[in-house]
Amino acid sequence: KHGLAFSSGLSAITACTHLLGHGAHIVSADDLYGGAQRYFRQTCAPHMNHSFSFVDMTNHDAIKSAIKPGITKMIWLETPSNP
């Protein structure tokens, strides 16, 4: 019904994190693109009060363990991941 297009991956990440409001928990890949990881740690965490769990996305148990019921609002992964 609706679609969005962005000129860069970081602009897409910014839009997605802003949709969550303040204080969300996000589970993310531990091999995330460096710019995205810096954005999460240096902008989202201090300014939007988001918290993050960076996990090995090939380990399903780690993903399940990182999810905080009622608090986790997004699981962020990228493909291909950062080498």
mmCIF file of C-alpha atoms in Angstrom:
data_model
loop_
_atom_site.group_PDB
_atom_site.id
_atom_site.type_symbol
_atom_site.label_atom_id
_atom_site.label_comp_id
_atom_site.label_asym_id
_atom_site.label_seq_id
_atom_site.Cartn_x
_atom_site.Cartn_y
_atom_site.Cartn_z
ATOM 1 C CA LYS A 1 0.000 0.000 0.000
ATOM 2 C CA HIS A 2 2.880 2.383 0.824
ATOM 3 C CA GLY A 3 6.546 2.390 -0.015
ATOM 4 C CA LEU A 4 9.582 4.437 0.878
ATOM 5 C CA ALA A 5 12.840 5.007 -0.985
ATOM 6 C CA PHE A 6 16.019 6.438 0.479
ATOM 7 C CA SER A 7 19.190 7.752 -1.087
ATOM 8 C CA SER A 8 21.388 5.893 1.399
ATOM 9 C CA GLY A 9 21.281 3.079 3.901
ATOM 10 C CA LEU A 10 21.969 5.442 6.781
ATOM 11 C CA SER A 11 18.966 7.595 5.876
ATOM 12 C CA ALA A 12 16.813 4.441 5.939
ATOM 13 C CA ILE A 13 18.206 3.492 9.368
ATOM 14 C CA THR A 14 17.514 7.007 10.647
ATOM 15 C CA ALA A 15 13.899 6.870 9.477
ATOM 16 C CA CYS A 16 13.333 3.418 11.002
ATOM 17 C CA THR A 17 14.773 4.341 14.386
ATOM 18 C CA HIS A 18 12.702 7.524 14.513
ATOM 19 C CA LEU A 19 9.529 5.528 13.870
ATOM 20 C CA LEU A 20 10.143 3.696 17.148
ATOM 21 C CA GLY A 21 9.895 6.780 19.325
ATOM 22 C CA HIS A 22 12.061 7.070 22.442
ATOM 23 C CA GLY A 23 13.320 4.310 24.713
ATOM 24 C CA ALA A 24 13.131 1.339 22.353
ATOM 25 C CA HIS A 25 15.367 -1.706 22.529
ATOM 26 C CA ILE A 26 16.901 -2.851 19.249
ATOM 27 C CA VAL A 27 18.597 -6.163 18.571
ATOM 28 C CA SER A 28 21.250 -5.738 15.908
ATOM 29 C CA ALA A 29 23.927 -7.738 14.152
ATOM 30 C CA ASP A 30 27.349 -7.555 15.759
ATOM 31 C CA ASP A 31 29.004 -7.239 12.321
ATOM 32 C CA LEU A 32 26.957 -4.212 11.354
ATOM 33 C CA TYR A 33 28.265 -1.549 8.961
ATOM 34 C CA GLY A 34 30.490 0.765 11.028
ATOM 35 C CA GLY A 35 28.542 3.922 10.201
ATOM 36 C CA ALA A 36 25.305 2.299 11.326
ATOM 37 C CA GLN A 37 26.881 1.058 14.540
ATOM 38 C CA ARG A 38 28.242 4.534 15.308
ATOM 39 C CA TYR A 39 24.823 6.039 14.597
ATOM 40 C CA PHE A 40 23.220 3.554 16.999
ATOM 41 C CA ARG A 41 25.796 4.052 19.755
ATOM 42 C CA GLN A 42 26.523 7.782 19.435
ATOM 43 C CA THR A 43 23.165 9.196 18.336
ATOM 44 C CA CYS A 44 20.298 6.834 19.108
ATOM 45 C CA ALA A 45 21.486 5.708 22.524
ATOM 46 C CA PRO A 46 22.179 9.127 24.071
ATOM 47 C CA HIS A 47 19.611 11.238 22.201
ATOM 48 C CA MET A 48 16.696 8.834 21.758
ATOM 49 C CA ASN A 49 17.308 6.693 24.837
ATOM 50 C CA HIS A 50 17.426 3.543 22.704
ATOM 51 C CA SER A 51 19.260 0.513 24.036
ATOM 52 C CA PHE A 52 20.958 -2.087 21.869
ATOM 53 C CA SER A 53 22.008 -5.713 21.966
ATOM 54 C CA PHE A 54 24.592 -6.576 19.306
ATOM 55 C CA VAL A 55 24.510 -10.311 18.612
ATOM 56 C CA ASP A 56 25.781 -12.917 16.186
ATOM 57 C CA MET A 57 22.849 -13.218 13.787
ATOM 58 C CA THR A 58 23.894 -16.756 12.849
ATOM 59 C CA ASN A 59 23.188 -17.839 16.439
ATOM 60 C CA HIS A 60 19.417 -18.146 16.837
ATOM 61 C CA ASP A 61 19.683 -18.734 20.583
ATOM 62 C CA ALA A 62 21.631 -15.479 20.976
ATOM 63 C CA ILE A 63 18.937 -13.603 19.057
ATOM 64 C CA LYS A 64 16.161 -15.112 21.173
ATOM 65 C CA SER A 65 18.060 -14.320 24.373
ATOM 66 C CA ALA A 66 18.607 -10.708 23.325
ATOM 67 C CA ILE A 67 14.900 -10.025 22.762
ATOM 68 C CA LYS A 68 13.320 -8.221 25.716
ATOM 69 C CA PRO A 69 9.549 -8.807 25.664
ATOM 70 C CA GLY A 70 7.610 -5.555 25.653
ATOM 71 C CA ILE A 71 10.767 -3.492 25.125
ATOM 72 C CA THR A 72 12.414 -4.806 21.933
ATOM 73 C CA LYS A 73 10.846 -2.950 19.036
ATOM 74 C CA MET A 74 13.113 -3.891 16.155
ATOM 75 C CA ILE A 75 15.607 -6.495 14.991
ATOM 76 C CA TRP A 76 18.063 -4.845 12.607
ATOM 77 C CA LEU A 77 20.203 -6.882 10.250
ATOM 78 C CA GLU A 78 21.968 -6.175 7.019
ATOM 79 C CA THR A 79 22.840 -8.370 4.111
ATOM 80 C CA PRO A 80 25.518 -8.675 3.115
ATOM 81 C CA SER A 81 26.967 -7.986 6.522
ATOM 82 C CA ASN A 82 30.156 -6.046 7.108
ATOM 83 C CA PRO A 83 33.165 -8.333 6.518
#
